[in-house]
Short mmCIF file of C-alpha atoms in Angstrom, two decimals:
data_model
loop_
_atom_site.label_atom_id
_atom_site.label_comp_id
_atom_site.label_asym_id
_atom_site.label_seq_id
_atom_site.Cartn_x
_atom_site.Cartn_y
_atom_site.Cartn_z
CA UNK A 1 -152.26 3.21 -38.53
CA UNK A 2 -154.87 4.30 -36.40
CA UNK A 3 -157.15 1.13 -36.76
CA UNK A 4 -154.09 -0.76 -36.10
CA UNK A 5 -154.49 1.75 -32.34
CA UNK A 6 -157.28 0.66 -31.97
CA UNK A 7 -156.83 -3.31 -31.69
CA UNK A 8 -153.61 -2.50 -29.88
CA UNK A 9 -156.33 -0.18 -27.26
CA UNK A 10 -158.66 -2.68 -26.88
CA UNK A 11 -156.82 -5.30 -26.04
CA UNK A 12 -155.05 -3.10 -23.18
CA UNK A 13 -158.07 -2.34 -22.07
CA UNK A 14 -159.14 -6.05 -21.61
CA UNK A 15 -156.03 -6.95 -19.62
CA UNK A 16 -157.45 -6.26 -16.17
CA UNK A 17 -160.32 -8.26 -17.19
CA UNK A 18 -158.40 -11.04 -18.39
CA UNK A 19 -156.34 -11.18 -14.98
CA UNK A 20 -159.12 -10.69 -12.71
CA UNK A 21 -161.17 -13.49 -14.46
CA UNK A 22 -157.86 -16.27 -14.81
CA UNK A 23 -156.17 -15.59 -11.46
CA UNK A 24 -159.18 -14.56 -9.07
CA UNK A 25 -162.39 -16.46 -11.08
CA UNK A 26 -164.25 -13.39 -11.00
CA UNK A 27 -167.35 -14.28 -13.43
CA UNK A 28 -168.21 -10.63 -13.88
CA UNK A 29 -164.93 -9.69 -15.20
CA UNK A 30 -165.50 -13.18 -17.62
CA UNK A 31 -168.24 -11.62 -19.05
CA UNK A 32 -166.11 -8.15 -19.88
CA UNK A 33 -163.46 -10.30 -21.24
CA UNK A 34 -165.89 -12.58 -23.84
CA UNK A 35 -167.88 -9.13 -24.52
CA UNK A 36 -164.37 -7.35 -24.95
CA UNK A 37 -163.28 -10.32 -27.61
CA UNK A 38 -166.50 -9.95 -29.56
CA UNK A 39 -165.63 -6.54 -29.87
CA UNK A 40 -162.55 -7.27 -31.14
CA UNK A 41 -164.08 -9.83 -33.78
CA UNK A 42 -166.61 -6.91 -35.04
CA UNK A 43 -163.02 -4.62 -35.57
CA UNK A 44 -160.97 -7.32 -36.92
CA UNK A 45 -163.85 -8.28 -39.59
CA UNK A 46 -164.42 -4.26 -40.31
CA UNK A 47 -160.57 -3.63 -40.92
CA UNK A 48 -160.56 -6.95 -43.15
CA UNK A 49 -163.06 -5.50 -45.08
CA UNK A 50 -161.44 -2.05 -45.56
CA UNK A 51 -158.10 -3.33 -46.76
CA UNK A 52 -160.18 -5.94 -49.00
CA UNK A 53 -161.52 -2.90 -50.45
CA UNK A 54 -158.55 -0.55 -50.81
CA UNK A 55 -156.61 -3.55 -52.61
CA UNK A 56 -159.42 -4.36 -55.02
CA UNK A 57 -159.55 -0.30 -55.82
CA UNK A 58 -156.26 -0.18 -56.52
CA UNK A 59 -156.33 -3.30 -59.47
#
């Protein structure tokens, strides 16, 4: 479950971000946020992979 830790992390950790940039237009905090989300593509992809690969090794 600790992958699953980590999503739940990173997307906490984007929240401010995501506020700051919606309610207050701050472009900086816009470029956290898309940064932040690409981050969270790169994990998403890597933990797709991994259970991919535990499923096929177990067949």
């Amino acid at each position: 479950m600790t992958r699953f830790e980590e999503v739940k992390n990173l997307i906490l950790s984007l929240e401010g971000d995501f506020d700051k940039f919606y309610s207050k237009e701050n472009q900086a905090a816009g470029t956290r946020v898309r940064k932040g989300m690409q981050d969270l593509k790169t994990l998403a992809q890597d933990i797709r992979t991994e259970v991919q690969n535990k499923k096929n090794a177990a067949e």
